[in-house]
Coordinates of C-alpha atoms in Angstrom, one line a residue:
X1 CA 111.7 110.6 70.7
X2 CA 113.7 113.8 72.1
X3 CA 113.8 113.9 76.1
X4 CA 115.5 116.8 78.2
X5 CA 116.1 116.7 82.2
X6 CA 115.6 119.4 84.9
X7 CA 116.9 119.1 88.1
X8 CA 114.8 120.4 90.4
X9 CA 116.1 120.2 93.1
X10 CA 118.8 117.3 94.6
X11 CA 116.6 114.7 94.3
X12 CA 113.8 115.4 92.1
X13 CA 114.4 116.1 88.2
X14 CA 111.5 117.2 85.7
X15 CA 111.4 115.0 82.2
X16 CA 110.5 116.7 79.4
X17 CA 109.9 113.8 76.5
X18 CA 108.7 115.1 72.3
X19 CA 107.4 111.8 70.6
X20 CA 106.7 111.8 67.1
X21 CA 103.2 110.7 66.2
X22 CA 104.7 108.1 63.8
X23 CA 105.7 106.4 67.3
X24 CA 102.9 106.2 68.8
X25 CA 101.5 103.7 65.4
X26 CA 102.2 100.6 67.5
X27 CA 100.3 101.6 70.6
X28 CA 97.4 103.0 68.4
X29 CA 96.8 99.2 66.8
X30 CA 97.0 98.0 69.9
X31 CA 93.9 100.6 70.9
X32 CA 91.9 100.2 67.8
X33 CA 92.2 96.2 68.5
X34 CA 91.3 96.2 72.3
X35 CA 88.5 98.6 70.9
X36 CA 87.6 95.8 68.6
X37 CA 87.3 93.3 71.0
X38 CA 85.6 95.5 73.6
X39 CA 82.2 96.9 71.6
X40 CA 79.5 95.8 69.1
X41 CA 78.7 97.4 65.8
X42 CA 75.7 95.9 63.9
X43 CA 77.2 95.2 60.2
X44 CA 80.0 94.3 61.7
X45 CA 81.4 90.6 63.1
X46 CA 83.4 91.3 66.5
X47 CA 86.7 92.0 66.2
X48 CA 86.8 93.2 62.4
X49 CA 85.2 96.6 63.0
X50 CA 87.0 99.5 60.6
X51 CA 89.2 102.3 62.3
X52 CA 87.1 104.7 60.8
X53 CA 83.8 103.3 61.7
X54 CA 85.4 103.3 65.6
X55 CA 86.1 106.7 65.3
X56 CA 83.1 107.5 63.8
X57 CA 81.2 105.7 66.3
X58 CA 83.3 106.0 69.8
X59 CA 85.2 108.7 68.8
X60 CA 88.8 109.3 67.6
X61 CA 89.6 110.7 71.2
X62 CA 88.9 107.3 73.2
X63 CA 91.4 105.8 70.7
X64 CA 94.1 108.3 71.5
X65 CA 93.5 108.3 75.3
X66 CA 93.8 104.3 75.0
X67 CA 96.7 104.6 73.0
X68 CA 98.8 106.8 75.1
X69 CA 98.2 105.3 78.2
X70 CA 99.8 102.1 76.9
X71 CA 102.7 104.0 75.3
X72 CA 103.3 106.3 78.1
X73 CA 105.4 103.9 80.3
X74 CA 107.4 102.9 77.3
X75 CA 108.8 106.4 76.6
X76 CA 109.0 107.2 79.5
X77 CA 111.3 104.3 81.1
X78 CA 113.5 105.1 77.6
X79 CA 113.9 108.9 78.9
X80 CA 115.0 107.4 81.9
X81 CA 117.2 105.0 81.0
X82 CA 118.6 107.6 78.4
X83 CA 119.1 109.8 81.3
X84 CA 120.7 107.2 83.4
X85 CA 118.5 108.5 85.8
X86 CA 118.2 106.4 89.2
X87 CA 114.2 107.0 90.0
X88 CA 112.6 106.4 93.3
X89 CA 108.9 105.7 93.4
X90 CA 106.5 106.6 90.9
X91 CA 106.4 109.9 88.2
X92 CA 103.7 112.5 88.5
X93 CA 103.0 112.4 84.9
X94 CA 101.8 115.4 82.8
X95 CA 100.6 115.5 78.9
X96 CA 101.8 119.3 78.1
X97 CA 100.5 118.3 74.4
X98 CA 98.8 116.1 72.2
X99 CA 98.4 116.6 68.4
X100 CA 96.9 114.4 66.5
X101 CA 99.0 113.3 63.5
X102 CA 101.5 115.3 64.7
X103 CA 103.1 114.9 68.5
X104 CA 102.7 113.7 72.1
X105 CA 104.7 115.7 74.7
X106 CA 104.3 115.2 78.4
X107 CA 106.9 115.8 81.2
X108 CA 107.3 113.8 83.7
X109 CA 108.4 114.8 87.6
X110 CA 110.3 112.1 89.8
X111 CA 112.4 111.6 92.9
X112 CA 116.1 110.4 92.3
X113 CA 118.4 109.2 94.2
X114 CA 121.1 112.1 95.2
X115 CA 124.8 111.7 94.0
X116 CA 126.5 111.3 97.1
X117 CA 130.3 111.7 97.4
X118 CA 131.7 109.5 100.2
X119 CA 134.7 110.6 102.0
X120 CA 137.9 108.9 103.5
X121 CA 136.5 107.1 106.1
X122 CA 139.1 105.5 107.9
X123 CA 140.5 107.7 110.4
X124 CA 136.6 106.9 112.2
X125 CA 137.1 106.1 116.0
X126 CA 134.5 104.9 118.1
X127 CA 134.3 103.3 121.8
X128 CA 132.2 100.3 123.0
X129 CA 131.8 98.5 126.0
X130 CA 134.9 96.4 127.3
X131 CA 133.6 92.2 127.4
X132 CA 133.7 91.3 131.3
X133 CA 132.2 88.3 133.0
X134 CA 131.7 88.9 136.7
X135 CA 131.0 85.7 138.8
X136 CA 128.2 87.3 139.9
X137 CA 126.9 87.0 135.6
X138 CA 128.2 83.3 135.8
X139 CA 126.0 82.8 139.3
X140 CA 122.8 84.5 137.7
X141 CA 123.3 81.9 134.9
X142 CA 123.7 78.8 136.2
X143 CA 120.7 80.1 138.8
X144 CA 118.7 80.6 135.4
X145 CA 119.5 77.1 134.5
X146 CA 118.7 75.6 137.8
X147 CA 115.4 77.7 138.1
X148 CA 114.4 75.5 134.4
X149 CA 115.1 72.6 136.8
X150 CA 112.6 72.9 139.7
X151 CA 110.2 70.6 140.9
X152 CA 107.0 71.5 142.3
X153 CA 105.2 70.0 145.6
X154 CA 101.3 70.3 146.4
X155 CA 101.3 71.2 150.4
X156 CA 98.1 72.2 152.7
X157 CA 98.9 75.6 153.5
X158 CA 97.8 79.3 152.3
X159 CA 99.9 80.5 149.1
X160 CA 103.5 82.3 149.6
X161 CA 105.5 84.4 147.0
X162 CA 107.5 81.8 144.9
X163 CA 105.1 79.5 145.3
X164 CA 103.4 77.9 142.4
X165 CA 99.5 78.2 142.2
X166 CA 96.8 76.4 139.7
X167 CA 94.1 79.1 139.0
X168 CA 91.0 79.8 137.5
X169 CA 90.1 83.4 136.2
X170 CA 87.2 85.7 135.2
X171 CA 87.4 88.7 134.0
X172 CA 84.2 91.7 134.3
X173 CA 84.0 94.9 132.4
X174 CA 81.2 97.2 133.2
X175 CA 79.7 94.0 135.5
X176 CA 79.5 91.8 132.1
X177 CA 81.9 88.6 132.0
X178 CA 84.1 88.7 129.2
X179 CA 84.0 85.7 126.1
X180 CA 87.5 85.9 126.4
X181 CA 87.9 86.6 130.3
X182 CA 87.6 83.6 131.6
X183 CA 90.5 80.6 132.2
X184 CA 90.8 77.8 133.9
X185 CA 93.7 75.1 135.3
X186 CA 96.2 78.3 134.8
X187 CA 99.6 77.7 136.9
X188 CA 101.4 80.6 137.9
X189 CA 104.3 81.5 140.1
X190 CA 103.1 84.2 142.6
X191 CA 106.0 87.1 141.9
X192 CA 107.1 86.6 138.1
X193 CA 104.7 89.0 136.8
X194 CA 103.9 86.9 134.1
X195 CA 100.0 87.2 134.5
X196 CA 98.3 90.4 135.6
X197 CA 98.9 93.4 137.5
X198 CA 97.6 92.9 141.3
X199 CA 97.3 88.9 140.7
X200 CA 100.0 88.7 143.4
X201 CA 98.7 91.0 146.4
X202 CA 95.5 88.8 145.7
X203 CA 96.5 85.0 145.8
X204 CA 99.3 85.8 148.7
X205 CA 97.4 84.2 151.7
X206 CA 94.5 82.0 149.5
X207 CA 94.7 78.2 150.5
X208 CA 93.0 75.8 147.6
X209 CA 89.4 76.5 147.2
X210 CA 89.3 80.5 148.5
X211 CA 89.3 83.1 145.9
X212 CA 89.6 86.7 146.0
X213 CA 88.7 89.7 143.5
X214 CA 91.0 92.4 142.4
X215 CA 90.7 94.9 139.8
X216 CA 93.3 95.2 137.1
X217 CA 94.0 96.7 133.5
X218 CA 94.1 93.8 131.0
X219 CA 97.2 93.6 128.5
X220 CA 95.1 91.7 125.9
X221 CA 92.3 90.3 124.3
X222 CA 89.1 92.1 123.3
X223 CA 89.3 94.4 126.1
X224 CA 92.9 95.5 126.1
X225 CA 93.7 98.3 127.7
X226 CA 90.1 98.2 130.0
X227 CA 89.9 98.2 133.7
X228 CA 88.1 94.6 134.5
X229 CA 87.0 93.2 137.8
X230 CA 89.3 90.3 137.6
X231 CA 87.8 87.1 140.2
X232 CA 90.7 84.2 141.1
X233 CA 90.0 81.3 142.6
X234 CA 93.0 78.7 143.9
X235 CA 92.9 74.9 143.2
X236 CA 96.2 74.2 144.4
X237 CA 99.3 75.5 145.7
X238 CA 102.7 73.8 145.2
X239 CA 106.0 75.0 146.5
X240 CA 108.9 75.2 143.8
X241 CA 111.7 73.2 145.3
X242 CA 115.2 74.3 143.3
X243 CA 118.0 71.5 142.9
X244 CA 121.1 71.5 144.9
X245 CA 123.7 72.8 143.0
X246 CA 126.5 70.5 143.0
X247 CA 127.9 67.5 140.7
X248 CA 124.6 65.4 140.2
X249 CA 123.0 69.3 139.0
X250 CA 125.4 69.6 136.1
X251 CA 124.9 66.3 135.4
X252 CA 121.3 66.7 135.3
X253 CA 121.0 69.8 133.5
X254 CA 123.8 69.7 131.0
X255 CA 126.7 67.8 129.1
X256 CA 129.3 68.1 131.9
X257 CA 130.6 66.0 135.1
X258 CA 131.3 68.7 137.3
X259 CA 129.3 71.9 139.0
X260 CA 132.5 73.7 138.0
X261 CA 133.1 72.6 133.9
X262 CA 128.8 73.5 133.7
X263 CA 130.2 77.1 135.5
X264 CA 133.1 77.4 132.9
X265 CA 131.0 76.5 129.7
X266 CA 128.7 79.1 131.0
X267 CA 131.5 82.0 131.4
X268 CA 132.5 81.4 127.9
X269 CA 128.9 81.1 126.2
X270 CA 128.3 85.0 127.9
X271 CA 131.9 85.9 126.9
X272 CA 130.7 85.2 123.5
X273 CA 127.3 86.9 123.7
X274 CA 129.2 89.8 125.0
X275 CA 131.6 89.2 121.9
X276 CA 128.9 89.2 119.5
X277 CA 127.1 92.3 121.2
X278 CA 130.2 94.8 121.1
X279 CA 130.8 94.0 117.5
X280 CA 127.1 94.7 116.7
X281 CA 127.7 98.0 119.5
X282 CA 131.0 98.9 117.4
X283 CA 129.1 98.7 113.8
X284 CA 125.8 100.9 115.2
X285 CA 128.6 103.7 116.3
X286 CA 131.0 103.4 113.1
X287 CA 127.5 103.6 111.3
X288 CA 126.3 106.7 113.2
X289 CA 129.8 108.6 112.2
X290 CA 130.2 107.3 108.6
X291 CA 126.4 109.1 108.2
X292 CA 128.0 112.3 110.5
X293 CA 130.9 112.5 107.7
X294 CA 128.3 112.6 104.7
X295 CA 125.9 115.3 103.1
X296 CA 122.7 112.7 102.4
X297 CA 119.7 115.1 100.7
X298 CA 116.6 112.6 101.5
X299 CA 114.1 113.0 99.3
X300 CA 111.1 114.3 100.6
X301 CA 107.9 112.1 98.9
X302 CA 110.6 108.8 99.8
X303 CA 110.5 110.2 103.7
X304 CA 107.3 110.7 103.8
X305 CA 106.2 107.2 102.5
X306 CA 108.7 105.7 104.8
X307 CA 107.4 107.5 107.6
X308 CA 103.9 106.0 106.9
X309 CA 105.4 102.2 106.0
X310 CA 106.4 102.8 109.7
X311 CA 103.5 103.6 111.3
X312 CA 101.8 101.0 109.6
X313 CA 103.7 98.4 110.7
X314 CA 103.8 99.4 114.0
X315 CA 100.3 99.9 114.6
X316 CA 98.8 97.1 112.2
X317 CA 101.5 94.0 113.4
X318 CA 103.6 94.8 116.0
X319 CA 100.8 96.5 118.7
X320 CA 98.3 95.0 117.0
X321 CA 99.6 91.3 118.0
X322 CA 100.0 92.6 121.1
X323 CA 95.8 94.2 121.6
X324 CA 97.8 97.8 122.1
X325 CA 96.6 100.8 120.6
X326 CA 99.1 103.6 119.6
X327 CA 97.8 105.6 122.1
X328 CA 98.3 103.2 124.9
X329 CA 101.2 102.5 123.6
X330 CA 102.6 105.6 123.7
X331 CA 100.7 105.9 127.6
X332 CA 103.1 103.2 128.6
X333 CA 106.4 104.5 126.4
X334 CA 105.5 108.0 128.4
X335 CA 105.5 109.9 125.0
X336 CA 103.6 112.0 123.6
X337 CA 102.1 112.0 120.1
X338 CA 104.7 114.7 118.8
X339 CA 107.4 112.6 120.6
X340 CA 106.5 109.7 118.7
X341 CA 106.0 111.1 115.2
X342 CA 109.7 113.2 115.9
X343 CA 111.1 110.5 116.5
X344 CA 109.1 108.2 113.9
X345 CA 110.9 110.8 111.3
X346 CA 114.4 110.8 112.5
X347 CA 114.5 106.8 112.3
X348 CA 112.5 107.2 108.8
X349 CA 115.9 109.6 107.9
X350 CA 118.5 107.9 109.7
X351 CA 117.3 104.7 107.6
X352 CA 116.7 105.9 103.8
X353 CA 120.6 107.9 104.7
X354 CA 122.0 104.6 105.5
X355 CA 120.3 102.6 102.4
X356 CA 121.9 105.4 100.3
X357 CA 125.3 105.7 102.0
X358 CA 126.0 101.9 102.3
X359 CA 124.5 101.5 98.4
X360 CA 127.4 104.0 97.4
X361 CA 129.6 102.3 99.0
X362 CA 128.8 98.9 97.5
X363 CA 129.7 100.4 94.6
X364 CA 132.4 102.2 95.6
X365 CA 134.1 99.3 96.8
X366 CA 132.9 97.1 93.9
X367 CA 131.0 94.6 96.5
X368 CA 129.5 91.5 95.5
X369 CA 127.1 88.9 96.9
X370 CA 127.8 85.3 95.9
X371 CA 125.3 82.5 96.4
X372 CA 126.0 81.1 99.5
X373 CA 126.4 84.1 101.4
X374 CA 122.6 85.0 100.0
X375 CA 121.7 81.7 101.2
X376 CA 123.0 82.2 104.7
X377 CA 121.2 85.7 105.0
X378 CA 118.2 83.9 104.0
X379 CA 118.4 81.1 106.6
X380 CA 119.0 83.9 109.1
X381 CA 116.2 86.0 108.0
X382 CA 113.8 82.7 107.7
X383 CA 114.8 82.2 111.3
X384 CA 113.2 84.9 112.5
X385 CA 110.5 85.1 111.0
X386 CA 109.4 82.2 111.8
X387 CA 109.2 80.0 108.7
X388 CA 110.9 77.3 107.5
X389 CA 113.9 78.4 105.0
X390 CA 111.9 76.5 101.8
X391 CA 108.7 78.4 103.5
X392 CA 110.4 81.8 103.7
X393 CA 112.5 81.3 100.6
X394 CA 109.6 80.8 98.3
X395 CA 107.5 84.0 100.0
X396 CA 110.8 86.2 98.8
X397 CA 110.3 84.9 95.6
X398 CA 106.7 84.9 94.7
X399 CA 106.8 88.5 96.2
X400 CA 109.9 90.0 93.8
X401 CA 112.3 90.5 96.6
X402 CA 115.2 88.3 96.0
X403 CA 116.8 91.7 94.7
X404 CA 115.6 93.3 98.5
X405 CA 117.7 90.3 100.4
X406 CA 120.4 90.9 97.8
X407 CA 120.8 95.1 99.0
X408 CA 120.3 93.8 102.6
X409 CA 123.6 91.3 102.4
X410 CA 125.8 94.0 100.3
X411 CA 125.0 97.1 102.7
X412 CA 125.9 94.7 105.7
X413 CA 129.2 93.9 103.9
X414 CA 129.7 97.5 102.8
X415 CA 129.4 98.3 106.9
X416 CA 132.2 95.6 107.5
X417 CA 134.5 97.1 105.1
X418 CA 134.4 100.3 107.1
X419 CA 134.6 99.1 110.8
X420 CA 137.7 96.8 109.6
X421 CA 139.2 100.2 108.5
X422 CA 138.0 101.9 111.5
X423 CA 139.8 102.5 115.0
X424 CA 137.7 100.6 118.3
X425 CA 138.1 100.8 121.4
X426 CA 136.5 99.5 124.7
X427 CA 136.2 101.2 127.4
X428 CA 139.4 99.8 128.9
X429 CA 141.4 101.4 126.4
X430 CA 141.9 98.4 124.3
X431 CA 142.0 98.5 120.6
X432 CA 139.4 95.7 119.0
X433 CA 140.6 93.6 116.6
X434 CA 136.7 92.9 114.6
X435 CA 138.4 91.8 111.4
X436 CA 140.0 88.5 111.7
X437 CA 136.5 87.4 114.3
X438 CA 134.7 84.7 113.2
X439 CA 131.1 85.3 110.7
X440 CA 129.2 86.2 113.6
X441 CA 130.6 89.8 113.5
X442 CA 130.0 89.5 110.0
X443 CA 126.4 88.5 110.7
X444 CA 126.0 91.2 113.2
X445 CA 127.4 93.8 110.3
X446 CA 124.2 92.2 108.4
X447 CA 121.8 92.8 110.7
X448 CA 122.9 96.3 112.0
X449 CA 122.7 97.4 108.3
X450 CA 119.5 95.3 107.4
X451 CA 117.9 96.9 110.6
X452 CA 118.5 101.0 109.7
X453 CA 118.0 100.3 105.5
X454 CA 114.9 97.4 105.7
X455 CA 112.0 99.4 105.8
X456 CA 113.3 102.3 103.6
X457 CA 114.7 99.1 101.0
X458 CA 110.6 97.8 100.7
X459 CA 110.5 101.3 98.6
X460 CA 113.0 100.0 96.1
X461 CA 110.1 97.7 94.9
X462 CA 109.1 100.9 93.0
X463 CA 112.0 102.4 91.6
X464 CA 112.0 102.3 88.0

């Protein structure tokens, strides 16, 4: 076999692959005995039909087709490989000739990954914000917590905001009551806007046993995104009483004696949220000038598939969880379809050029991933999905992409190696130290990375 490559462009090449006919012998016994096993010839006993009589019968032409279709992946994964060629996706295959006896030729077109050349990197500077805990943040905390501790009282009066109500609901669209639209026994605190729009304005004033009729859009269920003629009747209304906050509180609601040790454990759990968020803040930014620094050519077929992974997912899980269209959707983002697929695009862009950039630099920087830090992602990643880590771990497996979770840990180590290197500062003027933190900065590197490259890494799965 002779192969030749054309570089088309960046990141497409054209294969051009001369097989001998001699080498194509192994795949043609392969045809002539699938053949065998497939048809019927009276004279015959199944299986030990004659070349000859097959091609006499079926035709030498339905042996050849069978035969190169099994041989074409072989050849053309050796062109490849000979080529040292890094594919993306699938070839558009073409047979320029066939000869029989003689030769096979066929060229094959496919996206590559670009040669990128990464620069030095470590003059980046970037700013993020400065970690400050106001009292007013500790205050709204330990509020938070007492607000988990209230106790509710049943009194004989008409319902106030704050209050706690027991409801039942039905919902009418077009006059018709909804299978869906009605509930009963629901408790809900007049002002959190946890139910629906207008709910409030319409309880305010009801004692137990009035109801009152609103109209509202619903958020959910078969009629999402519908005007309904929404009925509420009141069973009860209880008053939220809050605990005193003092001693007996943070005993109540936490590990500590005091009002004031629950107050100090809660200024240093924000301090290290805020922690955790400005290293995650000071890998998006290094991330967003490392990409500035370096000439990425995307390929286009790669984009476009990414771009359409995207949609997908948003449209077919995430709004469709929530009963949203795209178009309501984008009615309550306030954009407009060009908005969306712009920015759809840029994302799609800003995510294959960080896959690529960060995969460089894995090799660049000869990065490896070790065992336990794959197990750790894993934990992290069966976390939030939902699933148990045995549950989650087995999923990765049975669906090839161990080698996906491997990419995702490297790239978030390659994006460690360049914000150690990099200069950050808050917005106090302070240089940040993010190298000697503890391994949630590097966890945040891991998930700032796995969050730009994870939807254009899925595509891996069909590189060659």
């Amino acid at each position: 076999m002779k192969s030749a490559v054309e570089n088309l462009n960046p990141t497409r090449v054209r294969l051009t692959v001369e097989v001998p006919f001699e080498e194509l012998k192994d795949s043609l016994d392969a045809a002539y005995k699938k053949i065998n096993q497939q048809v019927t010839v009276k004279g015959f006993r199944k299986g030990k039909i004659p070349a000859r009589v097959i091609d006499q019968r079926f035709g030498r032409g339905a042996v050849l087709e069978e035969a190169v279709n099994d041989a074409l992946p072989k050849f053309y994964t050796e062109a490849v490989n000979e080529a040292e060629l890094n594919v993306l996706g699938q070839p558009e295959v073409d047979i320029t000739e066939l000869k029989d006896g003689e030769t096979l030729n066929f060229t094959a077109e496919v996206d590559v990954r670009p040669t990128i050349e990464i620069p030095d990197y470590s003059g980046i500077e970037v700013e993020v914000d400065a970690v400050e805990v106001t009292d007013e943040d500790v205050e709204k905390s330990v509020e938070q917590l007492r607000e988990r501790f209230a106790s509710t009282t049943p009194v004989e009066r008409a319902a106030e905001d704050g209050d706690v109500v027991t409801v039942d609901l039905e919902a009418k669209v077009e006059g018709k009551v909804l299978e869906d639209g009605v509930a009963s026994g629901v408790s809900y605190t007049i002002g959190s806007g946890e139910l629906l729009d207008g709910i409030d304005d319409a309880v305010k004033g009801l004692s137990a046993g009035e109801e009152a009729t609103f109209t509202s859009e619903l958020k959910g269920g078969s009629a999402a995104g519908k005007e309904a003629e929404v009925t509420v009747k009141v069973t009860q209304v209880a008053k939220r009483e809050l605990p005193e906050l003092d001693d007996d509180f943070a005993q109540l609601a936490s590990e500590f004696d005091t009002l004031e040790e629950l107050k100090a454990d809660s200024r240093k759990r924000l301090e290290n949220m805020k922690q955790f968020d400005q290293a995650t803040q000071a890998q998006e930014r290094v991330l967003e000038k490392l990409l500035e620094l370096v000439e990425v050519p995307v390929p286009e077929k790669l984009l476009e598939d990414e771009i359409n992974t995207r949609k997908h997912n948003l449209e077919h899980h995430q709004l469709g969880q929530m009963g949203l269209t795209l178009d309501k959707y984008l009615e309550l983002q306030g954009k407009t379809a060009e908005e969306f697929e712009n920015e759809t695009r840029e994302a799609a862009i800003k995510g294959i050029k960080t896959q690529f950039v960060l995969d460089e630099l894995v090799k660049q920087e000869k990065l490896n991933v070790n065992q336990e830090e794959l197990t750790e992602h894993l934990m992290r990643r069966a976390a939030s999905s939902g699933m148990s880590p045995d549950q989650f771990a087995q999923a990765v497996v049975e669906q090839g992409q161990v080698p996906l979770l491997v990419g995702e840990v490297a790239r978030g180590k390659a994006l460690a190696v360049v914000v150690e290197k990099a200069t950050v500062k808050d917005t106090n003027g302070e240089i940040i130290d993010l190298s000697d933190e503890d391994e949630d900065e590097t966890e945040a590197a891991d998930g700032t990375a796995e969050a730009e490259t994870s939807e254009a890494a899925a595509d891996e799965k069909s590189e060659g």
